[in-house]
Amino acid sequence: QSVLTQPPSVSGAPGQRVSISCTGSSSNLGARFDVHWYQQFPGTVPKLLIYGDRKRPSGVPERFSASTSGTSASLAISGLQAEDEADYYCQSYDITLGTYVFGSGTKVNVL
Amino acid sequence: DVQLVESGGGLVKPGGSLRLSCAGSGFTFSKAWMNWVRQPPGKGLEWVGHILPKSKGGTSEHSPDLRGKFYVSRDDSLDTAYLDMNSLSTEDTAVYYCTTENYFDVGRYFDFWGRGTLVTVSS
């Protein structure tokens, strides 16, 4: 069972905006540790999508954005495209466990 | 360009041991924090452990669930990180990724990933 909870899936039509939540606790997100997000297409390697709560690495489209609030974080995809269909994972650090932790993962379906 | 190439995966019997290797290039390996992250088939990501550069003490740290069973090490003369896995069980079946680790503000994240190597534990 993952320390960071994400919805199993979210769906949206092309052009719509979808949001993925990542819910933690006072020992990770609530302890002000940054949240990072990864994108993984089926059968491929995870790719860093967002780091430091909301910063995009070079090459990541601006339609990917993220935010945090208390013990939760959120990844938003605006102007959803068919190529965005993938699994998305949040990641942070848990001070109680003393380990890096990942979310359970969310599959984005483009209708 | 940063490249990470894992090797050493394969089929191993329950109770067996295996050593994975990760060869890095395109960056200053000796300064890098090197990690292993695993992903069981059809499941999510799990951090296994990492090793700090010698300049930070060269310490290795591991997931509490795997401490004492898995061990991360490095050989900077070969630009290679290793993951030694012992007492393997079927639950250790996964793709094992080698990653580099970076930091921003109060967070650390995994910026570059290898293609992974599959470890299958089965009798």
Coordinates of N, CA and C in Angstrom, one line a residue:
Chain A
Q1 N 0.8 -1.2 0.0 CA 0.0 0.0 0.0 C 0.9 1.2 0.0
S2 N 0.7 2.1 -1.0 CA 1.5 3.3 -1.1 C 1.3 4.3 0.0
V3 N 2.3 5.0 0.3 CA 2.3 6.1 1.3 C 1.5 7.3 0.7
L4 N 1.7 7.5 -0.6 CA 1.1 8.6 -1.3 C -0.1 8.0 -2.1
T5 N -1.3 8.6 -1.9 CA -2.4 8.0 -2.6 C -2.8 8.8 -3.8
Q6 N -3.0 8.1 -4.9 CA -3.5 8.7 -6.1 C -4.7 7.9 -6.6
P7 N -5.6 8.6 -7.4 CA -6.7 7.9 -8.0 C -6.2 6.9 -9.0
P8 N -6.8 5.7 -9.1 CA -6.3 4.7 -10.1 C -6.3 5.2 -11.5
S9 N -7.4 6.0 -11.9 CA -7.5 6.5 -13.2 C -8.2 7.8 -13.3
V10 N -8.0 8.6 -14.3 CA -8.8 9.8 -14.6 C -8.9 9.8 -16.1
S11 N -10.0 10.4 -16.6 CA -10.3 10.4 -18.0 C -10.7 11.8 -18.5
G12 N -10.5 12.0 -19.7 CA -10.9 13.3 -20.3 C -10.9 13.3 -21.8
A13 N -11.7 14.1 -22.4 CA -11.7 14.2 -23.8 C -10.5 15.1 -24.3
P14 N -10.1 14.9 -25.5 CA -9.1 15.8 -26.1 C -9.4 17.3 -25.9
G15 N -8.5 18.1 -25.5 CA -8.7 19.5 -25.2 C -9.2 19.8 -23.8
Q16 N -9.6 18.9 -23.1 CA -10.1 19.1 -21.7 C -8.9 19.2 -20.8
R17 N -9.2 19.6 -19.6 CA -8.3 19.7 -18.5 C -8.6 18.6 -17.5
V18 N -7.5 17.8 -17.1 CA -7.7 16.8 -16.1 C -6.7 17.1 -15.0
S19 N -7.1 16.6 -13.8 CA -6.2 16.8 -12.6 C -6.0 15.5 -11.9
I20 N -4.8 15.3 -11.4 CA -4.5 14.1 -10.7 C -4.1 14.5 -9.3
S21 N -4.7 13.9 -8.3 CA -4.4 14.3 -6.9 C -3.3 13.3 -6.3
C22 N -2.6 13.8 -5.3 CA -1.6 13.0 -4.6 C -1.7 13.3 -3.2
T23 N -2.2 12.4 -2.4 CA -2.5 12.7 -1.0 C -1.6 12.0 -0.1
G24 N -0.9 12.8 0.8 CA 0.1 12.2 1.7 C -0.3 12.5 3.1
S25 N 0.7 12.8 4.0 CA 0.4 13.0 5.4 C 1.4 14.0 6.0
S26 N 1.4 14.1 7.3 CA 2.2 15.1 7.9 C 3.7 14.7 7.9
S27 N 4.0 13.5 7.6 CA 5.4 13.0 7.6 C 6.0 13.1 6.2
N28 N 5.3 13.5 5.2 CA 5.8 13.7 3.9 C 5.4 15.0 3.3
L29 N 4.3 15.1 2.5 CA 3.9 16.4 1.9 C 3.7 17.4 3.0
G30 N 3.1 17.0 4.1 CA 2.8 18.0 5.2 C 4.0 18.5 5.9
A31 N 5.1 17.7 5.7 CA 6.4 18.2 6.3 C 7.1 19.1 5.4
R32 N 6.5 19.5 4.4 CA 7.0 20.5 3.4 C 8.1 19.9 2.5
F33 N 8.2 18.6 2.4 CA 9.1 18.0 1.4 C 8.4 18.2 0.0
D34 N 9.3 18.5 -1.0 CA 8.8 18.8 -2.3 C 8.2 17.5 -2.9
V35 N 7.3 17.8 -3.9 CA 6.7 16.7 -4.6 C 7.2 16.7 -6.1
H36 N 7.4 15.6 -6.6 CA 7.8 15.5 -8.0 C 6.9 14.5 -8.7
W37 N 6.9 14.7 -10.0 CA 5.9 13.9 -10.8 C 6.7 13.2 -12.0
Y38 N 6.3 12.0 -12.3 CA 6.9 11.2 -13.4 C 5.8 10.7 -14.3
Q39 N 6.1 10.6 -15.6 CA 5.2 10.1 -16.6 C 5.8 8.8 -17.2
Q40 N 4.9 7.8 -17.3 CA 5.4 6.6 -17.9 C 4.4 6.0 -18.9
F41 N 4.9 5.9 -20.1 CA 4.1 5.3 -21.2 C 4.2 3.7 -21.0
P42 N 3.2 3.0 -21.5 CA 3.3 1.5 -21.3 C 4.6 1.0 -21.9
G43 N 5.2 0.1 -21.1 CA 6.4 -0.5 -21.6 C 7.6 0.3 -21.7
T44 N 7.6 1.5 -21.2 CA 8.7 2.4 -21.3 C 9.2 2.9 -19.9
V45 N 10.3 3.6 -19.9 CA 10.9 4.1 -18.7 C 10.2 5.3 -18.1
P46 N 10.1 5.4 -16.8 CA 9.5 6.7 -16.3 C 10.4 7.9 -16.6
K47 N 9.7 9.0 -16.8 CA 10.4 10.2 -17.2 C 10.0 11.3 -16.2
L48 N 11.0 12.1 -15.8 CA 10.7 13.2 -14.9 C 9.8 14.3 -15.6
L49 N 8.7 14.6 -15.0 CA 7.8 15.5 -15.6 C 7.8 16.9 -14.9
I50 N 7.8 16.8 -13.5 CA 7.7 18.0 -12.7 C 8.7 17.7 -11.5
Y51 N 9.5 18.7 -11.1 CA 10.3 18.6 -9.9 C 10.1 19.8 -9.0
G52 N 10.4 19.7 -7.8 CA 10.3 20.9 -6.9 C 8.9 21.5 -6.8
D53 N 7.9 20.6 -6.7 CA 6.5 21.0 -6.6 C 5.9 21.4 -7.9
R54 N 6.6 22.3 -8.7 CA 5.9 22.9 -9.8 C 6.9 23.2 -11.0
K55 N 8.1 22.8 -10.9 CA 9.1 23.2 -12.0 C 9.1 22.1 -13.1
R56 N 9.1 22.6 -14.3 CA 9.2 21.7 -15.5 C 10.6 21.6 -16.0
P57 N 11.1 20.4 -16.2 CA 12.4 20.2 -16.9 C 12.3 20.7 -18.3
S58 N 13.4 21.0 -18.9 CA 13.4 21.5 -20.3 C 12.7 20.4 -21.2
G59 N 11.9 20.9 -22.0 CA 11.2 20.0 -23.0 C 9.8 19.6 -22.6
V60 N 9.5 19.8 -21.3 CA 8.1 19.4 -20.9 C 7.1 20.6 -21.2
P61 N 6.1 20.2 -21.9 CA 5.1 21.3 -22.4 C 4.5 22.0 -21.2
E62 N 4.2 23.3 -21.4 CA 3.6 24.2 -20.4 C 2.2 23.7 -20.0
R63 N 1.6 22.9 -20.8 CA 0.2 22.4 -20.4 C 0.3 21.5 -19.2
F64 N 1.5 21.0 -18.8 CA 1.6 20.3 -17.6 C 2.0 21.2 -16.4
S65 N 1.2 21.2 -15.4 CA 1.4 22.1 -14.3 C 1.1 21.4 -13.0
A66 N 1.7 21.9 -11.9 CA 1.5 21.2 -10.6 C 1.4 22.2 -9.5
S67 N 0.8 21.8 -8.4 CA 0.7 22.6 -7.2 C 0.6 21.7 -6.0
T68 N 0.8 22.4 -4.8 CA 0.7 21.6 -3.5 C -0.1 22.5 -2.6
S69 N -0.7 21.8 -1.6 CA -1.4 22.5 -0.5 C -1.5 21.5 0.7
G70 N -0.8 21.9 1.7 CA -0.9 21.0 2.9 C -0.3 19.6 2.7
T71 N -1.2 18.6 2.9 CA -0.7 17.2 2.7 C -1.1 16.7 1.4
S72 N -1.4 17.6 0.4 CA -1.8 17.1 -0.9 C -1.1 17.9 -2.0
A73 N -1.0 17.2 -3.2 CA -0.4 17.8 -4.4 C -1.3 17.5 -5.5
S74 N -1.1 18.2 -6.6 CA -2.0 18.0 -7.8 C -1.2 18.2 -9.1
L75 N -1.4 17.4 -10.0 CA -0.8 17.6 -11.4 C -2.0 17.8 -12.3
A76 N -1.9 18.9 -13.1 CA -2.9 19.2 -14.1 C -2.4 19.1 -15.5
I77 N -3.2 18.6 -16.4 CA -2.9 18.6 -17.8 C -4.0 19.4 -18.5
S78 N -3.6 20.5 -19.1 CA -4.5 21.3 -19.8 C -4.4 21.0 -21.3
G79 N -5.5 21.2 -22.0 CA -5.5 20.9 -23.4 C -5.1 19.4 -23.7
L80 N -5.8 18.5 -23.0 CA -5.4 17.1 -23.1 C -5.2 16.6 -24.5
Q81 N -4.2 15.8 -24.7 CA -3.9 15.3 -26.1 C -3.8 13.8 -26.0
A82 N -4.1 13.1 -27.1 CA -4.0 11.6 -27.1 C -2.7 11.1 -26.6
E83 N -1.6 11.8 -26.9 CA -0.3 11.4 -26.5 C 0.0 11.5 -25.1
D84 N -0.9 12.1 -24.3 CA -0.8 12.2 -22.8 C -1.2 11.0 -22.1
E85 N -1.8 10.0 -22.9 CA -2.3 8.8 -22.3 C -1.1 8.0 -21.7
A86 N -1.0 7.9 -20.4 CA 0.1 7.3 -19.7 C -0.2 7.1 -18.2
D87 N 0.8 6.6 -17.5 CA 0.7 6.5 -16.1 C 1.5 7.6 -15.5
Y88 N 1.0 8.2 -14.4 CA 1.6 9.3 -13.7 C 1.8 9.0 -12.3
Y89 N 3.0 9.3 -11.8 CA 3.3 9.0 -10.4 C 3.8 10.2 -9.7
C90 N 3.4 10.4 -8.5 CA 4.0 11.5 -7.6 C 5.1 10.8 -6.7
Q91 N 6.0 11.6 -6.2 CA 7.1 11.1 -5.4 C 7.5 12.2 -4.4
S92 N 7.9 11.8 -3.2 CA 8.4 12.7 -2.2 C 9.3 12.0 -1.3
Y93 N 9.5 12.5 -0.1 CA 10.3 11.9 0.9 C 9.4 11.8 2.2
D94 N 9.6 10.7 2.9 CA 8.8 10.5 4.2 C 9.8 10.5 5.3
I95 N 9.7 11.5 6.2 CA 10.6 11.6 7.3 C 10.5 10.5 8.3
T96 N 9.3 10.0 8.5 CA 9.1 8.9 9.5 C 9.6 7.6 9.0
L97 N 9.4 7.3 7.7 CA 9.9 6.1 7.2 C 11.4 6.2 6.8
G98 N 11.8 7.4 6.6 CA 13.2 7.6 6.2 C 13.5 7.1 4.8
T99 N 12.6 7.3 3.9 CA 12.7 6.7 2.6 C 12.0 7.6 1.6
Y100 N 12.4 7.5 0.3 CA 11.7 8.2 -0.8 C 10.4 7.3 -1.0
V101 N 9.3 8.0 -1.3 CA 8.1 7.3 -1.5 C 7.4 7.8 -2.8
F102 N 6.8 6.8 -3.4 CA 6.0 7.1 -4.6 C 4.5 6.9 -4.4
G103 N 3.8 7.6 -5.2 CA 2.3 7.4 -5.2 C 2.0 6.1 -5.9
S104 N 0.7 5.8 -5.8 CA 0.2 4.5 -6.3 C 0.1 4.5 -7.8
G105 N 0.1 5.7 -8.4 CA 0.1 5.8 -9.8 C -1.3 6.1 -10.4
T106 N -1.5 6.9 -11.4 CA -2.8 7.2 -12.0 C -2.6 7.0 -13.5
K107 N -3.6 6.3 -14.0 CA -3.6 6.1 -15.5 C -4.5 7.2 -16.1
V108 N -4.0 8.0 -17.0 CA -4.8 9.0 -17.7 C -5.3 8.4 -19.0
N109 N -6.6 8.4 -19.1 CA -7.2 7.9 -20.4 C -7.8 9.1 -21.2
V110 N -7.4 9.1 -22.4 CA -8.0 10.1 -23.3 C -9.1 9.5 -24.1
L111 N -10.3 10.0 -23.9 CA -11.5 9.5 -24.5 C -11.6 9.7 -26.0
Chain B
D1 N 25.3 13.2 -23.7 CA 24.0 12.9 -23.0 C 24.2 11.9 -21.9
V2 N 23.4 12.0 -20.9 CA 23.5 11.1 -19.8 C 23.0 9.7 -20.2
Q3 N 23.7 8.7 -20.0 CA 23.3 7.3 -20.3 C 23.5 6.4 -19.0
L4 N 22.5 5.6 -18.7 CA 22.6 4.7 -17.7 C 22.2 3.3 -18.3
V5 N 23.1 2.3 -18.1 CA 22.8 1.0 -18.7 C 22.9 0.0 -17.6
E6 N 21.7 -0.6 -17.4 CA 21.7 -1.7 -16.4 C 22.0 -3.1 -17.0
S7 N 22.5 -4.0 -16.2 CA 22.7 -5.3 -16.7 C 22.7 -6.3 -15.5
G8 N 22.6 -7.5 -15.7 CA 22.7 -8.5 -14.7 C 21.4 -9.2 -14.3
G9 N 20.3 -8.7 -14.9 CA 19.0 -9.3 -14.6 C 18.9 -10.7 -15.2
G10 N 17.8 -11.4 -14.8 CA 17.6 -12.7 -15.3 C 16.7 -13.5 -14.4
L11 N 16.7 -14.8 -14.6 CA 15.9 -15.7 -13.8 C 16.7 -16.3 -12.6
V12 N 16.2 -16.2 -11.4 CA 16.9 -16.7 -10.3 C 15.9 -17.5 -9.4
K13 N 16.3 -18.5 -8.7 CA 15.4 -19.3 -7.9 C 15.2 -18.6 -6.5
P14 N 14.1 -18.8 -5.9 CA 13.8 -18.3 -4.6 C 14.9 -18.6 -3.6
G15 N 15.3 -17.7 -2.9 CA 16.5 -17.9 -1.9 C 17.8 -17.5 -2.5
G16 N 17.8 -17.3 -3.8 CA 19.1 -17.0 -4.5 C 19.5 -15.6 -4.4
S17 N 20.7 -15.3 -5.0 CA 21.3 -14.0 -5.0 C 21.5 -13.5 -6.4
L18 N 21.7 -12.2 -6.6 CA 21.9 -11.6 -7.9 C 22.6 -10.3 -7.7
R19 N 23.5 -10.0 -8.6 CA 24.1 -8.6 -8.6 C 23.7 -7.9 -9.9
L20 N 23.2 -6.7 -9.8 CA 22.9 -5.9 -10.9 C 23.9 -4.8 -11.0
S21 N 24.2 -4.4 -12.3 CA 25.2 -3.4 -12.5 C 24.5 -2.2 -13.3
C22 N 25.1 -1.0 -13.1 CA 24.6 0.2 -13.8 C 25.8 1.0 -14.2
A23 N 26.0 1.0 -15.5 CA 27.1 1.8 -16.1 C 26.7 3.2 -16.5
G24 N 27.3 4.2 -16.0 CA 26.9 5.5 -16.3 C 27.9 6.2 -17.2
S25 N 27.4 7.1 -18.1 CA 28.3 7.9 -18.9 C 27.6 9.2 -19.3
G26 N 28.4 10.2 -19.7 CA 27.8 11.5 -20.1 C 27.7 12.4 -18.9
F27 N 28.2 12.0 -17.8 CA 28.2 12.9 -16.6 C 29.4 12.5 -15.7
T28 N 29.6 13.3 -14.7 CA 30.7 13.0 -13.7 C 30.2 12.0 -12.7
F29 N 30.4 10.7 -13.0 CA 29.8 9.6 -12.2 C 30.2 9.8 -10.7
S30 N 31.5 10.1 -10.4 CA 31.9 10.1 -9.0 C 31.2 11.2 -8.2
K31 N 30.6 12.1 -8.8 CA 29.8 13.2 -8.1 C 28.3 12.8 -8.0
A32 N 27.9 11.8 -8.6 CA 26.5 11.5 -8.7 C 26.0 10.7 -7.5
W33 N 24.7 11.0 -7.1 CA 24.0 10.1 -6.2 C 23.3 9.1 -7.0
M34 N 23.6 7.8 -6.8 CA 23.0 6.8 -7.7 C 22.0 6.0 -7.0
N35 N 20.9 5.7 -7.7 CA 19.7 5.1 -7.0 C 19.3 3.8 -7.8
W36 N 18.6 3.0 -7.1 CA 17.8 1.9 -7.7 C 16.4 2.0 -7.4
V37 N 15.5 1.9 -8.4 CA 14.1 1.9 -8.2 C 13.5 0.7 -8.9
R38 N 12.6 0.0 -8.3 CA 12.0 -1.1 -9.0 C 10.5 -1.0 -9.2
Q39 N 10.1 -1.8 -10.2 CA 8.7 -1.8 -10.6 C 8.2 -3.3 -10.9
P40 N 7.5 -3.9 -10.0 CA 6.9 -5.2 -10.3 C 6.0 -5.1 -11.5
P41 N 5.9 -6.2 -12.2 CA 5.0 -6.2 -13.4 C 3.6 -5.7 -13.1
G42 N 3.2 -4.7 -13.9 CA 1.8 -4.2 -13.7 C 1.6 -3.4 -12.5
K43 N 2.7 -3.1 -11.7 CA 2.5 -2.3 -10.5 C 3.3 -1.0 -10.5
G44 N 3.3 -0.3 -9.4 CA 3.9 1.0 -9.3 C 5.4 0.9 -9.0
L45 N 5.9 2.1 -8.7 CA 7.4 2.3 -8.5 C 7.7 2.2 -7.0
E46 N 8.9 1.6 -6.7 CA 9.3 1.5 -5.3 C 10.8 1.8 -5.3
W47 N 11.2 2.8 -4.4 CA 12.6 3.1 -4.2 C 13.2 2.0 -3.4
V48 N 14.4 1.6 -4.0 CA 15.2 0.5 -3.4 C 16.3 1.0 -2.5
G49 N 17.1 1.9 -3.0 CA 18.2 2.4 -2.2 C 19.1 3.3 -3.1
H50 N 20.0 4.0 -2.4 CA 20.9 4.8 -3.1 C 22.3 4.8 -2.5
I51 N 23.3 5.4 -3.2 CA 24.6 5.6 -2.6 C 25.1 7.0 -2.9
L52 N 25.6 7.6 -1.9 CA 26.1 9.0 -2.1 C 27.5 9.0 -2.7
P53 N 27.9 10.1 -3.2 CA 29.3 10.2 -3.7 C 30.3 10.1 -2.6
K54 N 31.5 9.8 -2.9 CA 32.5 9.7 -1.8 C 32.7 11.0 -1.1
S55 N 32.5 12.1 -1.9 CA 32.6 13.5 -1.3 C 31.6 13.7 -0.2
K56 N 30.5 12.9 -0.2 CA 29.5 13.0 0.8 C 29.5 11.8 1.8
G57 N 30.7 11.1 1.7 CA 30.9 9.9 2.6 C 30.7 8.6 2.0
G58 N 30.1 8.6 0.8 CA 29.9 7.3 0.1 C 29.0 6.3 0.8
T59 N 28.1 6.9 1.6 CA 27.1 6.1 2.4 C 26.0 5.5 1.5
S60 N 25.6 4.3 1.7 CA 24.4 3.8 1.0 C 23.3 3.7 2.0
E61 N 22.1 4.0 1.5 CA 20.9 3.9 2.3 C 19.8 3.1 1.5
H62 N 19.0 2.4 2.3 CA 18.1 1.5 1.6 C 16.7 1.6 2.2
S63 N 15.7 1.2 1.4 CA 14.4 1.2 1.9 C 14.3 0.3 3.1
P64 N 13.6 0.7 4.2 CA 13.5 -0.1 5.4 C 13.0 -1.5 5.1
D65 N 12.2 -1.7 4.1 CA 11.7 -3.0 3.8 C 12.7 -3.9 3.2
L66 N 13.8 -3.3 2.7 CA 14.8 -4.1 2.0 C 16.1 -4.1 2.7
R67 N 16.2 -3.4 3.8 CA 17.5 -3.2 4.5 C 18.0 -4.6 5.0
G68 N 19.2 -4.9 4.8 CA 19.8 -6.2 5.2 C 19.7 -7.3 4.1
K69 N 18.9 -7.0 3.1 CA 18.7 -8.0 2.1 C 19.2 -7.5 0.7
F70 N 19.1 -6.1 0.5 CA 19.6 -5.5 -0.7 C 20.7 -4.5 -0.3
Y71 N 21.7 -4.4 -1.1 CA 22.8 -3.5 -0.8 C 23.3 -2.8 -2.1
V72 N 23.4 -1.4 -2.0 CA 23.9 -0.6 -3.1 C 25.3 -0.2 -2.9
S73 N 26.2 -0.4 -3.9 CA 27.6 0.0 -3.8 C 28.0 0.7 -5.1
R74 N 29.2 1.1 -5.2 CA 29.7 1.8 -6.4 C 31.2 1.6 -6.6
D75 N 31.6 1.7 -7.8 CA 33.0 1.7 -8.2 C 33.2 2.8 -9.1
D76 N 33.7 3.9 -8.6 CA 33.9 5.1 -9.4 C 34.9 4.9 -10.5
S77 N 35.9 4.0 -10.3 CA 36.9 3.8 -11.3 C 36.3 3.2 -12.6
L78 N 35.1 2.5 -12.4 CA 34.4 1.9 -13.5 C 33.2 2.6 -13.9
D79 N 32.9 3.8 -13.2 CA 31.6 4.5 -13.4 C 30.4 3.6 -13.3
T80 N 30.4 2.8 -12.3 CA 29.4 1.7 -12.2 C 28.9 1.7 -10.8
A81 N 27.5 1.5 -10.7 CA 26.9 1.3 -9.4 C 26.3 -0.1 -9.5
Y82 N 26.2 -0.7 -8.3 CA 25.8 -2.1 -8.2 C 24.6 -2.2 -7.2
L83 N 23.8 -3.2 -7.4 CA 22.8 -3.6 -6.5 C 22.9 -5.1 -6.2
D84 N 23.3 -5.4 -5.0 CA 23.4 -6.8 -4.6 C 22.2 -7.2 -3.9
M85 N 21.6 -8.3 -4.4 CA 20.3 -8.8 -3.8 C 20.4 -10.2 -3.3
N86 N 20.0 -10.4 -2.1 CA 20.1 -11.7 -1.4 C 18.7 -12.2 -1.0
S87 N 18.7 -13.5 -0.7 CA 17.4 -14.1 -0.2 C 16.2 -13.7 -1.0
L88 N 16.4 -13.8 -2.3 CA 15.3 -13.3 -3.2 C 14.0 -14.1 -3.0
S89 N 12.9 -13.5 -3.1 CA 11.6 -14.1 -3.1 C 10.9 -13.7 -4.4
T90 N 9.7 -14.4 -4.6 CA 8.9 -14.1 -5.8 C 8.5 -12.6 -5.8
E91 N 8.4 -12.0 -4.6 CA 7.9 -10.6 -4.5 C 9.0 -9.7 -5.0
D92 N 10.2 -10.1 -5.2 CA 11.2 -9.3 -5.7 C 11.3 -9.3 -7.2
T93 N 10.4 -10.0 -7.9 CA 10.3 -10.0 -9.3 C 9.9 -8.6 -9.8
A94 N 10.7 -8.0 -10.6 CA 10.4 -6.6 -11.0 C 11.5 -6.2 -12.1
V95 N 11.1 -5.0 -12.7 CA 12.1 -4.3 -13.5 C 12.9 -3.4 -12.5
Y96 N 14.2 -3.5 -12.6 CA 15.0 -2.7 -11.7 C 15.7 -1.6 -12.5
Y97 N 15.4 -0.3 -12.1 CA 15.9 0.8 -12.8 C 17.0 1.5 -12.0
C98 N 18.0 1.9 -12.7 CA 19.1 2.7 -12.2 C 18.8 4.2 -12.5
T99 N 18.9 5.0 -11.5 CA 18.6 6.4 -11.7 C 19.7 7.3 -11.1
T100 N 19.8 8.5 -11.6 CA 20.6 9.5 -10.9 C 19.6 10.4 -10.1
E101 N 20.2 11.0 -9.1 CA 19.3 11.7 -8.1 C 19.8 13.2 -8.1
N102 N 18.9 14.1 -8.1 CA 19.2 15.5 -8.0 C 18.3 16.1 -7.0
Y103 N 18.6 17.4 -6.7 CA 17.8 18.0 -5.6 C 17.4 19.4 -6.0
F104 N 16.3 19.9 -5.4 CA 15.9 21.3 -5.6 C 15.2 21.7 -4.3
D105 N 15.6 22.7 -3.7 CA 14.9 23.2 -2.5 C 15.0 22.2 -1.4
V106 N 13.8 21.7 -1.0 CA 13.8 20.7 0.1 C 13.3 19.3 -0.5
G107 N 13.7 19.1 -1.7 CA 13.3 17.8 -2.3 C 14.3 17.2 -3.1
R108 N 14.4 15.9 -3.2 CA 15.3 15.1 -4.1 C 14.4 14.3 -5.0
Y109 N 14.9 14.2 -6.2 CA 14.1 13.5 -7.3 C 15.1 12.8 -8.2
F110 N 14.5 12.0 -9.1 CA 15.2 11.1 -10.0 C 15.2 11.6 -11.4
D111 N 16.3 12.2 -11.9 CA 16.2 12.9 -13.1 C 16.5 12.1 -14.3
F112 N 17.5 11.2 -14.3 CA 17.8 10.3 -15.4 C 17.6 8.9 -15.0
W113 N 17.0 8.1 -16.0 CA 16.7 6.7 -15.7 C 17.3 5.8 -16.8
G114 N 17.8 4.7 -16.4 CA 18.2 3.7 -17.4 C 17.0 3.0 -17.9
R115 N 17.2 2.0 -18.8 CA 16.1 1.3 -19.5 C 15.6 0.2 -18.6
G116 N 16.3 -0.2 -17.6 CA 15.9 -1.2 -16.6 C 16.4 -2.6 -17.0
T117 N 16.4 -3.4 -16.0 CA 16.7 -4.8 -16.2 C 15.7 -5.7 -15.4
L118 N 15.2 -6.7 -16.1 CA 14.2 -7.5 -15.4 C 14.8 -8.6 -14.6
V119 N 14.3 -8.7 -13.4 CA 14.7 -9.8 -12.5 C 13.4 -10.6 -12.2
T120 N 13.5 -11.9 -12.5 CA 12.4 -12.8 -12.3 C 12.8 -13.9 -11.3
V121 N 12.1 -13.9 -10.2 CA 12.4 -14.9 -9.1 C 11.3 -16.0 -9.2
S122 N 11.8 -17.2 -9.6 CA 10.8 -18.3 -9.8 C 11.5 -19.6 -9.7
S123 N 10.8 -20.6 -9.3 CA 11.4 -21.9 -9.2 C 11.2 -22.7 -10.5

